[in-house]
Short mmCIF file of C-alpha atoms in Angstrom, two decimals:
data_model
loop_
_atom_site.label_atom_id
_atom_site.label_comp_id
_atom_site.label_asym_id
_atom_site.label_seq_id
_atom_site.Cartn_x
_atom_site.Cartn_y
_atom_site.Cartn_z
CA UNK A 1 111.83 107.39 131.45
CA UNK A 2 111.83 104.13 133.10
CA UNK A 3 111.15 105.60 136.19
CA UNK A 4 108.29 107.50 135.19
CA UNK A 5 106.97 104.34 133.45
CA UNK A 6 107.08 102.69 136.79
CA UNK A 7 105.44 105.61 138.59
CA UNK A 8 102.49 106.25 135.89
CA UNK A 9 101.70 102.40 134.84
CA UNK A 10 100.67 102.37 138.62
CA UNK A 11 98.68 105.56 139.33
CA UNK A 12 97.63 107.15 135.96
CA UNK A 13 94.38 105.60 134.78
CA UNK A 14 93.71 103.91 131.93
CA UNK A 15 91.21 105.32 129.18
CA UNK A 16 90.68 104.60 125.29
CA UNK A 17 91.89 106.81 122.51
CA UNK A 18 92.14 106.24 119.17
CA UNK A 19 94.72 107.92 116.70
CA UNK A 20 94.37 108.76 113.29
CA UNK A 21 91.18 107.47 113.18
CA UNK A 22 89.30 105.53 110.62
CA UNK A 23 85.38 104.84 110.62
CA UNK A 24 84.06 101.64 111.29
CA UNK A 25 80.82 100.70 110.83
CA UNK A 26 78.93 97.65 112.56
CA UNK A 27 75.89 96.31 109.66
CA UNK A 28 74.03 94.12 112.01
CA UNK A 29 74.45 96.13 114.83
CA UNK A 30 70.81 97.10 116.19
CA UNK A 31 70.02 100.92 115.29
CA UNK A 32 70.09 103.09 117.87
CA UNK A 33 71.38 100.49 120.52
CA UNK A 34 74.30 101.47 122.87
CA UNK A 35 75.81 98.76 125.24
CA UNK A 36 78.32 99.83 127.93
CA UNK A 37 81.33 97.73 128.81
CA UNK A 38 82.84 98.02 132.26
CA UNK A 39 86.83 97.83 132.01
CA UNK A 40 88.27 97.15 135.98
CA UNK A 41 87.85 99.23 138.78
CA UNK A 42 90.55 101.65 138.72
CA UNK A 43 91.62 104.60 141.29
CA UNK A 44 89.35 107.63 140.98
CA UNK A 45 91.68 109.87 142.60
CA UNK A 46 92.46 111.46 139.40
CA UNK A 47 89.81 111.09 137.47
CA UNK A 48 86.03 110.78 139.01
CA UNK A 49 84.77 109.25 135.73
CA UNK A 50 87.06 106.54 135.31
CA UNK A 51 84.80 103.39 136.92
CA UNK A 52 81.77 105.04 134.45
CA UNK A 53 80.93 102.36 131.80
CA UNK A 54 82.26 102.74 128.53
CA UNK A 55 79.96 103.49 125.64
CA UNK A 56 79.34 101.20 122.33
CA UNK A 57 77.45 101.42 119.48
CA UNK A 58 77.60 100.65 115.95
CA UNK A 59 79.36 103.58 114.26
CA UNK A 60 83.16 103.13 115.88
CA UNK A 61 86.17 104.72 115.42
CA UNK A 62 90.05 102.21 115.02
CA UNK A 63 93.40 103.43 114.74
CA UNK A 64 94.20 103.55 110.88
CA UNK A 65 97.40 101.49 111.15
CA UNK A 66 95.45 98.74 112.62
CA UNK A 67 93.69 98.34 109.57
CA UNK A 68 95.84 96.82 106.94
CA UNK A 69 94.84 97.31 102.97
CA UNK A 70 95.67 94.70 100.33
CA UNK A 71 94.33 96.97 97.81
CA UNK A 72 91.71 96.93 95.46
CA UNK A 73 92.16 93.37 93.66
CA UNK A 74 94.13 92.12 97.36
CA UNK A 75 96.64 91.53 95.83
CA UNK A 76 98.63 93.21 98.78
CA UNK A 77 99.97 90.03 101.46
CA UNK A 78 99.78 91.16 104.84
CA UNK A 79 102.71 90.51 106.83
CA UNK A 80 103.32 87.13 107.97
CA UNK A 81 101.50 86.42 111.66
CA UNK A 82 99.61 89.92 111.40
CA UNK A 83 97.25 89.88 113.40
CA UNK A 84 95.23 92.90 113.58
CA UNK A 85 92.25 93.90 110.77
CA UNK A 86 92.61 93.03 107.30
CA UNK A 87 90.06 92.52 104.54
CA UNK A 88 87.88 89.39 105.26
CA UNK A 89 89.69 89.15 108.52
CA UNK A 90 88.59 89.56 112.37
CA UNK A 91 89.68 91.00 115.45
CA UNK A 92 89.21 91.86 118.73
CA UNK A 93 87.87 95.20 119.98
CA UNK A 94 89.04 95.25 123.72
CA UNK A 95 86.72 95.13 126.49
CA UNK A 96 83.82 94.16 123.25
CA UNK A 97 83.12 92.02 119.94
CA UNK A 98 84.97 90.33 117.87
CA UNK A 99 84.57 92.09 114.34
CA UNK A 100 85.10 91.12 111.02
CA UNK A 101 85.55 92.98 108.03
CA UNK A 102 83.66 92.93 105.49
CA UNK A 103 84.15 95.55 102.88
CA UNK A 104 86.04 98.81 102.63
CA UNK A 105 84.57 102.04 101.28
CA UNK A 106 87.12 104.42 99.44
CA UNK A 107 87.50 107.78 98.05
CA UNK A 108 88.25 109.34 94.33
CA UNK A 109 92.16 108.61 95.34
CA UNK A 110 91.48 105.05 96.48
CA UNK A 111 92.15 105.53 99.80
CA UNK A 112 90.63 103.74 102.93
CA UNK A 113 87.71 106.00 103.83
CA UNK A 114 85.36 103.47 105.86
CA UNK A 115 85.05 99.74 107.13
CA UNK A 116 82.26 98.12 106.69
CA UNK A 117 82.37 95.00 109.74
CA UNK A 118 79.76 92.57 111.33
CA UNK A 119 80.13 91.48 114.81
CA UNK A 120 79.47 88.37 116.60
CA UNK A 121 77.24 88.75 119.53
CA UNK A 122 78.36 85.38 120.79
CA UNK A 123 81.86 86.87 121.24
CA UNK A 124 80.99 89.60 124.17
CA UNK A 125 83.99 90.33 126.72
CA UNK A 126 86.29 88.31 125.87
CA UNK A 127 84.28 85.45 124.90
CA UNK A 128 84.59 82.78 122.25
CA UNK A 129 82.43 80.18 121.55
CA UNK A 130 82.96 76.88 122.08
CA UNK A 131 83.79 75.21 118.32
CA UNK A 132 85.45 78.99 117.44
CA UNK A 133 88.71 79.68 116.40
CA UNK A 134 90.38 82.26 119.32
CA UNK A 135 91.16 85.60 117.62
CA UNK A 136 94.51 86.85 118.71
CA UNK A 137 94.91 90.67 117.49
CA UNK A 138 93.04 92.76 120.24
CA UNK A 139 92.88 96.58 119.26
CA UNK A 140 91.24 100.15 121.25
CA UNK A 141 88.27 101.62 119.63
CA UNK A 142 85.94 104.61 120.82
CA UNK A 143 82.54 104.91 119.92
CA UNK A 144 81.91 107.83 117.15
CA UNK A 145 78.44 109.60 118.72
CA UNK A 146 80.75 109.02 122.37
CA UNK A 147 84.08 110.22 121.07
CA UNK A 148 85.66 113.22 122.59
CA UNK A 149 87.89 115.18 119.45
CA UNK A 150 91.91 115.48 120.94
CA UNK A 151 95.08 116.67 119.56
CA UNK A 152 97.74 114.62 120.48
CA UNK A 153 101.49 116.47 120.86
CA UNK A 154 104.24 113.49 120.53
CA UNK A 155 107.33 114.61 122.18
CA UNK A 156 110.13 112.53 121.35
CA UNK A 157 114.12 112.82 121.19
CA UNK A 158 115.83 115.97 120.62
CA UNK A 159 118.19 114.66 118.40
CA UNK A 160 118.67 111.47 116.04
CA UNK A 161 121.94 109.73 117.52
CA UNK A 162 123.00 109.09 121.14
CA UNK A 163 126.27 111.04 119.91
CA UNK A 164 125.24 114.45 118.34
CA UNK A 165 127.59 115.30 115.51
CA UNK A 166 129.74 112.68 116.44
CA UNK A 167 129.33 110.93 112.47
CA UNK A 168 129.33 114.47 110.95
CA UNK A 169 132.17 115.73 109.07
CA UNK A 170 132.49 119.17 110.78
CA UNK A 171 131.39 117.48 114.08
CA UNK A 172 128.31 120.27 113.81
CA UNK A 173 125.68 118.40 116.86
CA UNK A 174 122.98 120.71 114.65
CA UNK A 175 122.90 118.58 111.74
CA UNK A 176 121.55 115.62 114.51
CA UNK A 177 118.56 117.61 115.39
CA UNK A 178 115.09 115.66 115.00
CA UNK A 179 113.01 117.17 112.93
CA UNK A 180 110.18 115.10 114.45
CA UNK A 181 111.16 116.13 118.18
CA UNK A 182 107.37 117.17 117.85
CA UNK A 183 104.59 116.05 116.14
CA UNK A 184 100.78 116.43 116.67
CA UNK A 185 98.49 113.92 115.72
CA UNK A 186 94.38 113.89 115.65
CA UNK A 187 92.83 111.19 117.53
CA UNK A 188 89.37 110.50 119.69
CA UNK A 189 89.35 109.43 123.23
CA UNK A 190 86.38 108.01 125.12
CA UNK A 191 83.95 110.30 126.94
CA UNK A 192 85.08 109.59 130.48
CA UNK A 193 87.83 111.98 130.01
CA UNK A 194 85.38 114.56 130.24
CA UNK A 195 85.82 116.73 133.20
CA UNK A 196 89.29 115.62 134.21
CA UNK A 197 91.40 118.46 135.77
CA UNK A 198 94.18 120.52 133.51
CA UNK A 199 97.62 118.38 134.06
CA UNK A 200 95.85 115.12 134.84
CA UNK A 201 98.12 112.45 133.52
CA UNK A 202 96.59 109.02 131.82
CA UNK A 203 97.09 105.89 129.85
CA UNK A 204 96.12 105.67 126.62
CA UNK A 205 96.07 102.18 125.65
CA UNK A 206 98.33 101.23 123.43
CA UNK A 207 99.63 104.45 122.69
CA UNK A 208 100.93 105.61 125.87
CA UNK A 209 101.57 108.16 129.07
CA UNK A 210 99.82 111.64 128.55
CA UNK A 211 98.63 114.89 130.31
CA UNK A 212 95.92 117.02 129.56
CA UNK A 213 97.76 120.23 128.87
CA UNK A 214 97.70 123.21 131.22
CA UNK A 215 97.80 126.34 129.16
CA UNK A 216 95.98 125.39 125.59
CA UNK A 217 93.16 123.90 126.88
CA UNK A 218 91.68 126.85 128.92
CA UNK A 219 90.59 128.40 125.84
CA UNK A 220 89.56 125.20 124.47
CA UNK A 221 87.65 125.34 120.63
CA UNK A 222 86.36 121.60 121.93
CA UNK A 223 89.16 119.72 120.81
CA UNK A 224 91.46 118.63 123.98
CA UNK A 225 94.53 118.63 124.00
CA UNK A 226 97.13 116.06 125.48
CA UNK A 227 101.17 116.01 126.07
CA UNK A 228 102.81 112.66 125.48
CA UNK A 229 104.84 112.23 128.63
CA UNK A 230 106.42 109.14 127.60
CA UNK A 231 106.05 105.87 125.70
CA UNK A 232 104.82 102.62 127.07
CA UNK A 233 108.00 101.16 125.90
CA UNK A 234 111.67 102.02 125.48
CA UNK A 235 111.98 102.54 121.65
CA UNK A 236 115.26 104.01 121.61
CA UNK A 237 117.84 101.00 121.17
CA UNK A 238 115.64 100.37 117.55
CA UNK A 239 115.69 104.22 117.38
CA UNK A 240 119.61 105.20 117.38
CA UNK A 241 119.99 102.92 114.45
CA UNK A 242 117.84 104.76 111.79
CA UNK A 243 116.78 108.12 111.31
CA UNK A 244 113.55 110.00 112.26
CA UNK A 245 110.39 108.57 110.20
CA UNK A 246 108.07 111.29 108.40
CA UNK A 247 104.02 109.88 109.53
CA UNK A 248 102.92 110.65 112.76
CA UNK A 249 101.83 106.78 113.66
CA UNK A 250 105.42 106.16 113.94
CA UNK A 251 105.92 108.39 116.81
CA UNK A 252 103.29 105.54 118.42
CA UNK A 253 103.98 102.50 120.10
CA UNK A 254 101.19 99.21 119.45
CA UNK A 255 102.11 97.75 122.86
CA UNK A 256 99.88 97.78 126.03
CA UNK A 257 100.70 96.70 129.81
CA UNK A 258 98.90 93.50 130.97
CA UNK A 259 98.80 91.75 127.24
CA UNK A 260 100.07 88.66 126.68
CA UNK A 261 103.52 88.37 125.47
CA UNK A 262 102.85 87.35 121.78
CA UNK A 263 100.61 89.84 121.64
CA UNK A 264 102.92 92.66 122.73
CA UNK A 265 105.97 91.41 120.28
CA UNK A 266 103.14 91.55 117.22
CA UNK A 267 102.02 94.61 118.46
CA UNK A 268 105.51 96.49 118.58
CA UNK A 269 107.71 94.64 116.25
CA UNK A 270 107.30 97.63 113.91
CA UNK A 271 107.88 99.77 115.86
CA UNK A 272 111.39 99.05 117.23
CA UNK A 273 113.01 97.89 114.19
CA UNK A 274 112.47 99.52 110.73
CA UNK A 275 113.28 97.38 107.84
CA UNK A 276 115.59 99.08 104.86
CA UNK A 277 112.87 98.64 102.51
CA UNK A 278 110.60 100.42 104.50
CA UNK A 279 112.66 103.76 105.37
CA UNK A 280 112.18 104.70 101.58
CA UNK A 281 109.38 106.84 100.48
CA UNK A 282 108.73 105.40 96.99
CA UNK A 283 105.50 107.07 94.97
CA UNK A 284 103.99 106.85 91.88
CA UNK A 285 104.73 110.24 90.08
CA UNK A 286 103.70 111.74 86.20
CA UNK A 287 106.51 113.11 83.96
CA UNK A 288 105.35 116.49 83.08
CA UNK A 289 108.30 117.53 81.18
CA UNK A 290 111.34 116.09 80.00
CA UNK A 291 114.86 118.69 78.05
CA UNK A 292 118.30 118.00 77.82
CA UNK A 293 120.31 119.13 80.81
CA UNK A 294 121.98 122.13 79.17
CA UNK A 295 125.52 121.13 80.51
CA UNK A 296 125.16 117.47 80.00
CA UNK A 297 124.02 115.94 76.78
CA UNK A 298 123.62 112.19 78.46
CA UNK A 299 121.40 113.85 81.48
CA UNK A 300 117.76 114.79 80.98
CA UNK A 301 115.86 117.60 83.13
CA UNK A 302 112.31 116.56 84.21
CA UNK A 303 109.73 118.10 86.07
CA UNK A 304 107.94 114.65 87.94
CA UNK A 305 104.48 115.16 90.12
CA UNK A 306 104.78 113.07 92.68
CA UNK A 307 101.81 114.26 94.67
CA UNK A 308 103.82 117.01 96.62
CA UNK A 309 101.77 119.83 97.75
CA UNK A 310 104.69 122.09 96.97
CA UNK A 311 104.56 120.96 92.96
CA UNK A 312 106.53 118.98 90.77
CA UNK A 313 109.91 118.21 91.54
CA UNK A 314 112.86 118.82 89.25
CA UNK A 315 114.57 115.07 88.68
CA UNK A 316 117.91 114.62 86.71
CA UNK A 317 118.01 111.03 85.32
CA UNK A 318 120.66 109.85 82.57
CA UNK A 319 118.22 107.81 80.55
CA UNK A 320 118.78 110.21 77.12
CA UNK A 321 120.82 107.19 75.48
CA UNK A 322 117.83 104.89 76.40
CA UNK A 323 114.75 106.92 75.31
CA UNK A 324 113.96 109.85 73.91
CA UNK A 325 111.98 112.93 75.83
CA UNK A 326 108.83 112.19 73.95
CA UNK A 327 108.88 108.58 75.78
CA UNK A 328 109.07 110.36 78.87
CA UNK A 329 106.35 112.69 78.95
CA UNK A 330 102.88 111.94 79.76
CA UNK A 331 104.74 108.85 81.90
CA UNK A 332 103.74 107.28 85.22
CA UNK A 333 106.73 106.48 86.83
CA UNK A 334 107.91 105.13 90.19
CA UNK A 335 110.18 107.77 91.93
CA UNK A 336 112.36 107.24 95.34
CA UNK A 337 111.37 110.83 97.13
CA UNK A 338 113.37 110.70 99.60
CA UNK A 339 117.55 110.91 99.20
CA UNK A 340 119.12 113.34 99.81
CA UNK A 341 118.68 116.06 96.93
CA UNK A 342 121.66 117.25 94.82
CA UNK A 343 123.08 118.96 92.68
CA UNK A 344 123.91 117.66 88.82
CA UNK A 345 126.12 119.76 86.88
CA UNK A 346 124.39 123.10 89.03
CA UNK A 347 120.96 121.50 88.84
CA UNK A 348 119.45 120.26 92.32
CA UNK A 349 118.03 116.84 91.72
CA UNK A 350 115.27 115.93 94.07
CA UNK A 351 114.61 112.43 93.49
CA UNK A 352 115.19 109.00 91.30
CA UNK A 353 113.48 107.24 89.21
CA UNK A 354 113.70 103.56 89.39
CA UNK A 355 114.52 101.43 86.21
CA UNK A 356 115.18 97.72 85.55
CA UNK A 357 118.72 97.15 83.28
CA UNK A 358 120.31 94.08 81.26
CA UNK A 359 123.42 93.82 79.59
CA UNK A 360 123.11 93.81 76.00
CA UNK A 361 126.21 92.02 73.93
CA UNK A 362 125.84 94.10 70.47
CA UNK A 363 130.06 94.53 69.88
CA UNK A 364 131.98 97.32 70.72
CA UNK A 365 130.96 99.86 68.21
CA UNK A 366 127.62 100.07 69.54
CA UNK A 367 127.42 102.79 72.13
CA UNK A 368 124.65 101.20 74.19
CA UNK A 369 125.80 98.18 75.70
CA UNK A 370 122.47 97.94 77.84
CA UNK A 371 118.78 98.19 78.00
CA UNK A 372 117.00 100.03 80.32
CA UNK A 373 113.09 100.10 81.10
CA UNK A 374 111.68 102.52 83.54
CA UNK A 375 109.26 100.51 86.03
CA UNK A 376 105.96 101.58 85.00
CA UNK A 377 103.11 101.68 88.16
CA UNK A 378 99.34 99.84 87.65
CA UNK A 379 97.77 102.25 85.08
CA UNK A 380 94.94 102.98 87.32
CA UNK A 381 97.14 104.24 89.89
CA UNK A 382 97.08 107.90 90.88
CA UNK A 383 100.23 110.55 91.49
CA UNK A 384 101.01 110.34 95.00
CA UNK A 385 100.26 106.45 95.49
CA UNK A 386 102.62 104.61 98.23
CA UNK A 387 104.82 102.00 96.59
CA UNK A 388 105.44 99.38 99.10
CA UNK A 389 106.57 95.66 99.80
CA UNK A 390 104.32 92.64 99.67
CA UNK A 391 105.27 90.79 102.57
CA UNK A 392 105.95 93.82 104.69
CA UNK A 393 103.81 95.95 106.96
CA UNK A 394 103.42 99.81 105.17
CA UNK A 395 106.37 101.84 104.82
CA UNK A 396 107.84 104.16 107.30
CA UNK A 397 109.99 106.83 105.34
CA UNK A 398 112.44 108.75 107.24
CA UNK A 399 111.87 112.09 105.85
CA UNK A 400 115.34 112.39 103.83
CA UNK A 401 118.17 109.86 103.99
CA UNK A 402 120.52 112.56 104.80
CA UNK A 403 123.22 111.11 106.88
CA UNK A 404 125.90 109.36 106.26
CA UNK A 405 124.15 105.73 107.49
CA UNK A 406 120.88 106.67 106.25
CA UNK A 407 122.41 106.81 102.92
CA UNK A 408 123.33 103.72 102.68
CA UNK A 409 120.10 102.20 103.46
CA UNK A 410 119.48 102.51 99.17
CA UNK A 411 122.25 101.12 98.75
CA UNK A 412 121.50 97.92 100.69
CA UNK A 413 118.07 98.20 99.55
CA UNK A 414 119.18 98.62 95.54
CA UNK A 415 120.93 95.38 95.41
CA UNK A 416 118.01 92.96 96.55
CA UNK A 417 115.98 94.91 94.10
CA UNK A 418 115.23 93.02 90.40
CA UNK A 419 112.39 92.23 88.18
CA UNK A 420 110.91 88.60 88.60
CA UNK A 421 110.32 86.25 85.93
CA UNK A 422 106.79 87.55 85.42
CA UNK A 423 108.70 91.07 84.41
CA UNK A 424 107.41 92.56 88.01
CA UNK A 425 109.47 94.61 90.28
CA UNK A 426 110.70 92.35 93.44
CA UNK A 427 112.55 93.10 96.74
CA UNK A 428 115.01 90.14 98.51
CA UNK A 429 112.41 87.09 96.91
CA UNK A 430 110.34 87.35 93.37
CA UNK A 431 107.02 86.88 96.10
CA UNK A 432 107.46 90.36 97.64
CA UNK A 433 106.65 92.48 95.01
CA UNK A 434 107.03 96.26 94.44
CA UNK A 435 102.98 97.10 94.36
CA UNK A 436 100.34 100.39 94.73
CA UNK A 437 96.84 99.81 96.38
CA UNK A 438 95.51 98.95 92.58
CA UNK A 439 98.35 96.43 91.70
CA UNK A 440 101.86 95.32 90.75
CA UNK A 441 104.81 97.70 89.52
CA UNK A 442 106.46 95.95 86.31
CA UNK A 443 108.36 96.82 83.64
CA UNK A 444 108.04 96.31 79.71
CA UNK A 445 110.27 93.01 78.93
CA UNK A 446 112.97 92.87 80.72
CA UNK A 447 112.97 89.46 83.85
CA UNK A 448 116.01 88.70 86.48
CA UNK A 449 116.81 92.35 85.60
CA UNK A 450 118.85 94.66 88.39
CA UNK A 451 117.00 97.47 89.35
CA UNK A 452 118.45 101.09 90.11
#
């Protein structure tokens, strides 16, 4: 891989693309007006449209992960030294303006449909005027009425460990297989792709080495399609320590050749190492139903939707001495999705829901010796809602914590979780709270409390 890096960061030319796009649109940007911005000569050997300007306007298509929601109310903190777009913030569009952002559209489910930005005219290539403050995050764009649609297939690893099967109990290599060895990924790429020959290999900025596939795009239905060859940057020494993540983005690098140092360790940071907290999926879900396991008269049966487009998932929690079935129903809840499922007295439990618990000193005839409040989600929130970490960028979920180290990320995780003194759920400091794009997760009463 290092050798094709070498090889391709030399002779594969170097285009635009944006993936999993997000609108952005540009309010004082003259209607109609399109501006083209002339990157450096490159080698035309592969591509006869490379040294063609590259098209603005002021509809625009960003990467979705370089946007970065603090919710409705903002009460979400980015990350500390982020540096790419945030609400009220500005960045750089490469080769363009600087942009700033200055209110978000969303949909019926509160999710990030459309930025609404301004951009400084003063601010053109590079510039910034004198008495400015330099913006540091610089990020790709495409222009929509430009953009070419693409598929992009992300190759990656065949298996999860440098040593297949060697952690496994049986030693079987097959239970080391990546389930995201491939993933495919919508994006847009910049119009002077157009034309370039089947098997033509380029840089995408940012994202990395591709070629325009041989065999699906001779019957094309207008959307190209490209191969990742290889990243722009080894990933695999952060990558043997934690297991495959479920969101496409992941399989992405945010680094670029020929940026400035701090602004290729912001760019990747996330992308090499993957914080505990954010390897869990964690989701708002709705109790639907709530019985007495059959076999166990401490263990409840629910049904939970947690936005799953296969339907609710069966959960088996032991909260029967702590509330009754009618408490439970109707509930939003906040549910880890992704351990491992199992089974609980011959019922497969699929997930947990997280509660807050304090000791309780009532004597020893009293068979509850503790109380126990489920954390309850903003009530605005909706099934399906992300649960993440103020303080850290957005979660990364493998897709199950199935092996034997994966497991005992919740572990680690579980005991820097507790309830702050404001009776909202916390992670490692009572700032980085547990919060949905609408608010904080809390819980009824209970402060300082351990949370399982």
């Amino acid at each position: 891989e290092d050798c094709a890096r070498e090889v391709l960061n030399q002779q594969a030319p170097r285009v635009l693309a944006v993936a999993d796009p997000i609108k952005v649109t540009l309010l004082n940007w003259p209607a109609d007006k399109v501006e083209l911005f002339s990157p450096e000569p490159q080698d035309a050997s592969q591509l006869a449209n490379i040294n063609n300007g590259i098209p603005f306007s002021g509809s625009l298509y960003i990467q979705r992960d370089d946007f970065f929601d603090t919710g409705i109310d903002g009460s979400i903190a980015p990350p500390k030294g982020y540096k790419r777009l945030l609400p009220g913030g500005t960045v750089r569009l490469k080769y363009a303006y600087v942009i700033r952002c200055e209110n978000v559209i969303r949909n019926e489910k509160n999710e990030v449909t459309e930025l609404i930005c301004s951009y400084d005219a003063a601010t053109r290539s590079g510039v910034t005027p004198e008495g400015s403050k330099r913006v540091k995050g610089i990020i790709q764009w495409v222009s929509q009425q430009h953009a070419v649609p693409a598929e992009l297939a992300l190759y990656d690893r065949l298996f999860l460990t440098a040593y297949p099967g060697k952690d496994q109990p049986d030693g079987n290599f097959l239970l080391d297989l990546n389930p995201d060895s491939l993933k495919t990924c919508p994006a847009v790429v910049e119009q002077r792709v157009l034309g370039a020959p089947l098997g033509c290999q380029l840089q995408f900025e940012r994202l990395g080495y591709f070629c325009l596939d041989t065999i699906h795009n001779r019957n094309s239905d207008g959307v190209l399609k490209f191969n990742r060859i290889v990243g722009l940057k080894d990933t695999w020494s952060g990558a043997a320590t934690s297991t495959a993540s479920s969101t496409v983005l992941d399989s992405l690098p945010k680094s670029s050749p020929g940026v400035s140092g701090k602004e290729e360790k912001e760019n990747t940071a996330d992308s090499v190492v993957v914080e505990d907290i954010r390897r869990l999926d964690l989701r708002v879900g709705l109790v639907l139903s709530a019985e007495k396991h059959p076999d166990a008269d401490s263990l409840y049966v629910e049904k939970v939707d947690c936005g799953d487009v296969t339907g609710p998932r069966t959960i088996i929690s032991g909260l029967v001495k702590y509330m009754s079935a009618e408490e439970l129903v109707g509930r939003k809840v906040v549910v880890l999705c992704n351990l491992k499922p199992s089974k609980m007295r011959g019922i497969l439990s699929e997930g947990m829901l997280l509660a807050a618990s304090a000791p309780i000193d009532a004597g020893n005839e009293v068979e509850v010796n503790e109380v126990v409040e489920l954390l309850s989600p903003p009530i605005d929130a909706s099934v399906g809602d992300v649960v993440q970490v103020e303080g850290f960028l957005p979660p990364k979920p493998d897709e199950q914590l199935k092996s034997k180290s994966a497991m005992e990320v919740w572990k680690r995780v579980a005991m820097e979780l507790k309830t702050n003194g404001n009776k909202e759920a916390t992670f490692a400091n009572p700032k980085n709270r547990l919060v949905t794009s609408t608010g904080v997760c809390s819980v009824k009463s209970l402060t300082n409390a351990a949370i399982r």
